[in-house]
PDB file of C-alpha atoms in Angstrom:
ATOM      1  CA  UNK A 207     -36.302  -8.751  57.758  1.00  0.00           C
ATOM      2  CA  UNK A 208     -33.239  -7.428  55.540  1.00  0.00           C
ATOM      3  CA  UNK A 209     -31.293  -3.828  57.121  1.00  0.00           C
ATOM      4  CA  UNK A 210     -32.370  -2.169  53.580  1.00  0.00           C
ATOM      5  CA  UNK A 211     -36.754  -3.876  54.639  1.00  0.00           C
ATOM      6  CA  UNK A 212     -36.131  -2.484  58.401  1.00  0.00           C
ATOM      7  CA  UNK A 213     -34.807   1.211  56.987  1.00  0.00           C
ATOM      8  CA  UNK A 214     -37.582   1.363  54.733  1.00  0.00           C
ATOM      9  CA  UNK A 215     -40.161  -0.051  56.956  1.00  0.00           C
ATOM     10  CA  UNK A 216     -39.418   2.591  59.687  1.00  0.00           C
ATOM     11  CA  UNK A 217     -40.518   5.472  57.513  1.00  0.00           C
ATOM     12  CA  UNK A 218     -36.553   7.053  58.351  1.00  0.00           C
ATOM     13  CA  UNK A 219     -37.154   7.160  54.466  1.00  0.00           C
ATOM     14  CA  UNK A 220     -40.308   8.979  55.140  1.00  0.00           C
ATOM     15  CA  UNK A 221     -38.765  11.712  57.505  1.00  0.00           C
ATOM     16  CA  UNK A 222     -35.926  13.017  55.673  1.00  0.00           C
ATOM     17  CA  UNK A 223     -35.729  16.429  54.663  1.00  0.00           C
ATOM     18  CA  UNK A 224     -35.946  16.960  51.397  1.00  0.00           C
ATOM     19  CA  UNK A 225     -31.911  18.707  52.576  1.00  0.00           C
ATOM     20  CA  UNK A 226     -31.595  15.590  52.825  1.00  0.00           C
ATOM     21  CA  UNK A 227     -33.069  14.056  49.436  1.00  0.00           C
ATOM     22  CA  UNK A 228     -30.861  16.884  47.391  1.00  0.00           C
ATOM     23  CA  UNK A 229     -28.013  15.539  49.266  1.00  0.00           C
ATOM     24  CA  UNK A 230     -27.873  11.866  48.452  1.00  0.00           C
ATOM     25  CA  UNK A 231     -29.018  12.324  44.610  1.00  0.00           C
ATOM     26  CA  UNK A 232     -26.465  14.749  44.536  1.00  0.00           C
ATOM     27  CA  UNK A 233     -24.579  11.701  46.253  1.00  0.00           C
ATOM     28  CA  UNK A 234     -26.314   9.367  43.815  1.00  0.00           C
ATOM     29  CA  UNK A 235     -25.438  11.701  40.421  1.00  0.00           C
ATOM     30  CA  UNK A 236     -22.016  12.440  41.108  1.00  0.00           C
ATOM     31  CA  UNK A 237     -21.547   8.603  41.681  1.00  0.00           C
ATOM     32  CA  UNK A 238     -22.671   7.824  38.345  1.00  0.00           C
ATOM     33  CA  UNK A 239     -20.551  10.523  36.841  1.00  0.00           C
ATOM     34  CA  UNK A 240     -17.630   9.220  38.634  1.00  0.00           C
ATOM     35  CA  UNK A 241     -18.222   5.157  37.676  1.00  0.00           C
ATOM     36  CA  UNK A 242     -19.665   6.976  33.841  1.00  0.00           C
ATOM     37  CA  UNK A 243     -16.206   8.878  33.501  1.00  0.00           C
ATOM     38  CA  UNK A 244     -14.268   5.509  35.148  1.00  0.00           C
ATOM     39  CA  UNK A 245     -15.643   3.217  32.349  1.00  0.00           C
ATOM     40  CA  UNK A 246     -15.482   6.150  29.219  1.00  0.00           C
ATOM     41  CA  UNK A 247     -11.926   6.914  29.958  1.00  0.00           C
ATOM     42  CA  UNK A 248     -10.582   3.122  28.907  1.00  0.00           C
ATOM     43  CA  UNK A 249     -12.618   2.873  26.206  1.00  0.00           C
ATOM     44  CA  UNK A 250     -12.031   6.582  24.760  1.00  0.00           C
ATOM     45  CA  UNK A 251      -7.321   5.767  25.230  1.00  0.00           C
ATOM     46  CA  UNK A 252      -8.328   2.358  23.017  1.00  0.00           C
ATOM     47  CA  UNK A 253     -10.429   4.352  20.462  1.00  0.00           C
ATOM     48  CA  UNK A 254      -7.716   7.269  20.085  1.00  0.00           C
ATOM     49  CA  UNK A 255      -4.891   4.761  19.773  1.00  0.00           C
ATOM     50  CA  UNK A 256      -6.889   2.997  17.634  1.00  0.00           C
ATOM     51  CA  UNK A 257      -7.346   5.669  15.141  1.00  0.00           C
ATOM     52  CA  UNK A 258      -3.494   7.084  15.651  1.00  0.00           C
ATOM     53  CA  UNK A 259      -2.004   3.716  14.746  1.00  0.00           C
ATOM     54  CA  UNK A 260      -4.565   3.629  11.525  1.00  0.00           C
ATOM     55  CA  UNK A 261      -2.879   7.031  10.645  1.00  0.00           C
ATOM     56  CA  UNK A 262       0.268   5.826  10.971  1.00  0.00           C
ATOM     57  CA  UNK A 263       0.150   2.357   9.420  1.00  0.00           C
ATOM     58  CA  UNK A 264      -2.107   4.436   6.355  1.00  0.00           C
ATOM     59  CA  UNK A 265       1.622   7.042   6.181  1.00  0.00           C
ATOM     60  CA  UNK A 266       3.273   4.599   6.555  1.00  0.00           C
ATOM     61  CA  UNK A 267       1.718   2.208   3.311  1.00  0.00           C
ATOM     62  CA  UNK A 268       1.452   6.100   1.411  1.00  0.00           C
ATOM     63  CA  UNK A 269       4.966   6.447   1.654  1.00  0.00           C
ATOM     64  CA  UNK A 270       5.548   2.466   0.799  1.00  0.00           C
ATOM     65  CA  UNK A 271       3.663   2.916  -2.684  1.00  0.00           C
ATOM     66  CA  UNK A 272       5.244   7.099  -3.803  1.00  0.00           C
ATOM     67  CA  UNK A 273       8.452   4.587  -3.364  1.00  0.00           C
ATOM     68  CA  UNK A 274       7.240   1.369  -6.017  1.00  0.00           C
ATOM     69  CA  UNK A 275       5.662   4.603  -7.990  1.00  0.00           C
ATOM     70  CA  UNK A 276       8.804   6.056  -8.068  1.00  0.00           C
ATOM     71  CA  UNK A 277      10.893   2.991  -8.586  1.00  0.00           C
ATOM     72  CA  UNK A 278       8.398   2.244 -11.725  1.00  0.00           C
ATOM     73  CA  UNK A 279       8.569   5.683 -13.432  1.00  0.00           C
ATOM     74  CA  UNK A 280      12.461   5.370 -13.222  1.00  0.00           C
ATOM     75  CA  UNK A 281      12.393   1.937 -14.569  1.00  0.00           C
ATOM     76  CA  UNK A 282       9.878   2.373 -17.827  1.00  0.00           C
ATOM     77  CA  UNK A 283      11.966   6.182 -17.985  1.00  0.00           C
ATOM     78  CA  UNK A 284      14.978   4.610 -18.590  1.00  0.00           C
ATOM     79  CA  UNK A 285      13.456   2.018 -21.011  1.00  0.00           C
ATOM     80  CA  UNK A 286      12.276   4.162 -22.965  1.00  0.00           C
ATOM     81  CA  UNK A 287      15.542   6.454 -22.991  1.00  0.00           C
ATOM     82  CA  UNK A 288      17.302   3.105 -24.240  1.00  0.00           C
ATOM     83  CA  UNK A 289      14.641   1.828 -26.567  1.00  0.00           C
ATOM     84  CA  UNK A 290      14.746   5.179 -28.617  1.00  0.00           C
ATOM     85  CA  UNK A 291      17.890   5.971 -28.106  1.00  0.00           C
ATOM     86  CA  UNK A 292      18.197   2.490 -30.625  1.00  0.00           C
ATOM     87  CA  UNK A 293      15.151   3.073 -32.614  1.00  0.00           C
ATOM     88  CA  UNK A 294      16.972   6.397 -33.465  1.00  0.00           C
ATOM     89  CA  UNK A 295      20.436   5.164 -33.805  1.00  0.00           C
ATOM     90  CA  UNK A 296      20.180   1.553 -35.268  1.00  0.00           C
ATOM     91  CA  UNK A 297      19.197   1.283 -39.332  1.00  0.00           C
ATOM     92  CA  UNK A 298      19.584  -2.542 -39.102  1.00  0.00           C
ATOM     93  CA  UNK A 299      18.426  -4.383 -35.971  1.00  0.00           C
ATOM     94  CA  UNK A 300      20.028  -7.438 -35.116  1.00  0.00           C
ATOM     95  CA  UNK A 301      23.697  -5.764 -36.930  1.00  0.00           C
ATOM     96  CA  UNK A 302      27.037  -6.518 -35.214  1.00  0.00           C
ATOM     97  CA  UNK A 303      26.858  -2.110 -34.226  1.00  0.00           C
ATOM     98  CA  UNK A 304      22.866  -3.079 -33.215  1.00  0.00           C
ATOM     99  CA  UNK A 305      24.000  -5.763 -30.249  1.00  0.00           C
ATOM    100  CA  UNK A 306      26.649  -3.514 -29.783  1.00  0.00           C
ATOM    101  CA  UNK A 307      24.779  -0.666 -29.000  1.00  0.00           C
ATOM    102  CA  UNK A 308      22.108  -2.613 -27.462  1.00  0.00           C
ATOM    103  CA  UNK A 309      25.593  -3.583 -25.228  1.00  0.00           C
ATOM    104  CA  UNK A 310      26.432  -0.381 -24.212  1.00  0.00           C
ATOM    105  CA  UNK A 311      22.884   0.821 -23.072  1.00  0.00           C
ATOM    106  CA  UNK A 312      22.405  -2.295 -20.205  1.00  0.00           C
ATOM    107  CA  UNK A 313      26.029  -1.433 -18.713  1.00  0.00           C
ATOM    108  CA  UNK A 314      24.871   2.050 -18.651  1.00  0.00           C
ATOM    109  CA  UNK A 315      21.417   1.479 -17.266  1.00  0.00           C
ATOM    110  CA  UNK A 316      20.842   0.696 -13.658  1.00  0.00           C
ATOM    111  CA  UNK A 317      17.801  -0.905 -14.169  1.00  0.00           C
ATOM    112  CA  UNK A 318      17.740  -2.218 -17.564  1.00  0.00           C
ATOM    113  CA  UNK A 319      18.384  -5.666 -17.273  1.00  0.00           C
ATOM    114  CA  UNK A 320      18.532  -6.339 -21.880  1.00  0.00           C
ATOM    115  CA  UNK A 321      17.438  -4.409 -24.656  1.00  0.00           C
ATOM    116  CA  UNK A 322      16.745  -5.865 -27.699  1.00  0.00           C
ATOM    117  CA  UNK A 323      14.967  -5.884 -31.019  1.00  0.00           C
ATOM    118  CA  UNK A 324      11.557  -7.262 -31.065  1.00  0.00           C
ATOM    119  CA  UNK A 325       9.422  -8.990 -34.093  1.00  0.00           C
ATOM    120  CA  UNK A 326       5.895 -10.726 -33.303  1.00  0.00           C
ATOM    121  CA  UNK A 327       6.197 -10.333 -29.821  1.00  0.00           C
ATOM    122  CA  UNK A 328       9.753 -12.108 -29.958  1.00  0.00           C
ATOM    123  CA  UNK A 329      13.058 -11.111 -28.914  1.00  0.00           C
ATOM    124  CA  UNK A 330      14.678 -12.033 -31.892  1.00  0.00           C
ATOM    125  CA  UNK A 331      18.463 -10.869 -30.581  1.00  0.00           C
ATOM    126  CA  UNK A 332      19.072  -9.136 -27.651  1.00  0.00           C
ATOM    127  CA  UNK A 333      22.246  -7.270 -25.049  1.00  0.00           C
ATOM    128  CA  UNK A 334      22.383 -10.679 -23.786  1.00  0.00           C
ATOM    129  CA  UNK A 335      22.696 -13.000 -26.618  1.00  0.00           C
ATOM    130  CA  UNK A 336      20.944 -14.068 -29.945  1.00  0.00           C
ATOM    131  CA  UNK A 337      19.329 -16.407 -28.847  1.00  0.00           C
ATOM    132  CA  UNK A 338      15.241 -15.740 -29.647  1.00  0.00           C
ATOM    133  CA  UNK A 339      13.554 -14.996 -26.554  1.00  0.00           C
ATOM    134  CA  UNK A 340       9.555 -15.413 -26.488  1.00  0.00           C
ATOM    135  CA  UNK A 341       8.410 -12.623 -24.062  1.00  0.00           C
ATOM    136  CA  UNK A 342       4.784 -13.876 -23.836  1.00  0.00           C
ATOM    137  CA  UNK A 343       1.545 -12.475 -23.698  1.00  0.00           C
ATOM    138  CA  UNK A 344       1.319  -8.765 -23.390  1.00  0.00           C
ATOM    139  CA  UNK A 345      -0.833  -6.981 -20.178  1.00  0.00           C
ATOM    140  CA  UNK A 346      -1.118  -4.006 -21.144  1.00  0.00           C
ATOM    141  CA  UNK A 347      -1.288  -1.825 -24.422  1.00  0.00           C
ATOM    142  CA  UNK A 348      -0.207   2.049 -23.749  1.00  0.00           C
ATOM    143  CA  UNK A 349      -2.271   4.564 -26.035  1.00  0.00           C
ATOM    144  CA  UNK A 350       0.975   5.683 -27.668  1.00  0.00           C
ATOM    145  CA  UNK A 351       1.929   1.918 -28.695  1.00  0.00           C
ATOM    146  CA  UNK A 352       3.960   0.779 -25.994  1.00  0.00           C
ATOM    147  CA  UNK A 353       3.533  -2.717 -25.045  1.00  0.00           C
ATOM    148  CA  UNK A 354       3.941  -4.450 -21.321  1.00  0.00           C
ATOM    149  CA  UNK A 355       5.037  -7.718 -20.397  1.00  0.00           C
ATOM    150  CA  UNK A 356       4.633  -8.544 -16.782  1.00  0.00           C
ATOM    151  CA  UNK A 357       6.359 -12.233 -16.966  1.00  0.00           C
ATOM    152  CA  UNK A 358       8.125 -12.636 -19.240  1.00  0.00           C
ATOM    153  CA  UNK A 359       9.037 -16.168 -18.836  1.00  0.00           C
ATOM    154  CA  UNK A 360      13.078 -16.332 -19.116  1.00  0.00           C
ATOM    155  CA  UNK A 361      13.411 -19.942 -20.114  1.00  0.00           C
ATOM    156  CA  UNK A 362      10.674 -19.964 -22.072  1.00  0.00           C
ATOM    157  CA  UNK A 363       8.430 -21.692 -20.195  1.00  0.00           C
ATOM    158  CA  UNK A 364       7.848 -20.563 -16.912  1.00  0.00           C
ATOM    159  CA  UNK A 365       6.580 -17.028 -15.660  1.00  0.00           C
ATOM    160  CA  UNK A 366       9.432 -14.902 -13.823  1.00  0.00           C
ATOM    161  CA  UNK A 367       9.552 -11.682 -12.347  1.00  0.00           C
ATOM    162  CA  UNK A 368      11.360  -9.888 -15.595  1.00  0.00           C
ATOM    163  CA  UNK A 369       9.065  -7.414 -17.626  1.00  0.00           C
ATOM    164  CA  UNK A 370       8.697  -6.189 -20.396  1.00  0.00           C
ATOM    165  CA  UNK A 371       8.390  -2.381 -22.171  1.00  0.00           C
ATOM    166  CA  UNK A 372       8.390  -2.729 -26.104  1.00  0.00           C
ATOM    167  CA  UNK A 373       7.973   0.769 -28.086  1.00  0.00           C
ATOM    168  CA  UNK A 374       9.208   0.526 -32.121  1.00  0.00           C
ATOM    169  CA  UNK A 375       9.866  -3.035 -32.735  1.00  0.00           C
ATOM    170  CA  UNK A 376      12.533  -2.869 -29.251  1.00  0.00           C
ATOM    171  CA  UNK A 377      12.507  -3.702 -25.793  1.00  0.00           C
ATOM    172  CA  UNK A 378      14.199  -3.445 -22.495  1.00  0.00           C
ATOM    173  CA  UNK A 379      13.883  -5.906 -19.722  1.00  0.00           C
ATOM    174  CA  UNK A 380      14.221  -5.270 -16.420  1.00  0.00           C
ATOM    175  CA  UNK A 381      13.590  -7.221 -12.864  1.00  0.00           C
ATOM    176  CA  UNK A 382       9.929  -5.597 -11.246  1.00  0.00           C
ATOM    177  CA  UNK A 383      11.718  -6.497  -7.812  1.00  0.00           C
TER     178      UNK A 383
END
């Protein structure tokens, strides 16, 4: 017979006073509460660390997104300023004066790689050279008539990281990275 069976069969439980039963019950409840706290604390710490890590990573991703938005807004603003300057000041799109103005705009802008005249989706002349460069299919048409080309094939066949923004017959090319 096991010790537990001996205690139970001896009737020692039947002779316990009410005070002893309460004390044993309190002890059991305290033991269960301590065990619950011991198991709950690591889980709570794990949950809280996951929540904090998510908050930190979300903040970091938001910062990167804001930086990308800021840079892209700057590039588009510079491109549109250069295109606007050319469309207002040039009478003949591919004349010597126009090419000189294109080179000046491209050199003064930190974002613009090249700027030129567009006809039918082809860059006819630019600050880089007089060789025509097909821009490919535009990926976005904005309501004010601006066209965005996201992958300009620089060698005429393969997509690249060069983007173009076209308005009023002129386009500015810049590196999208």
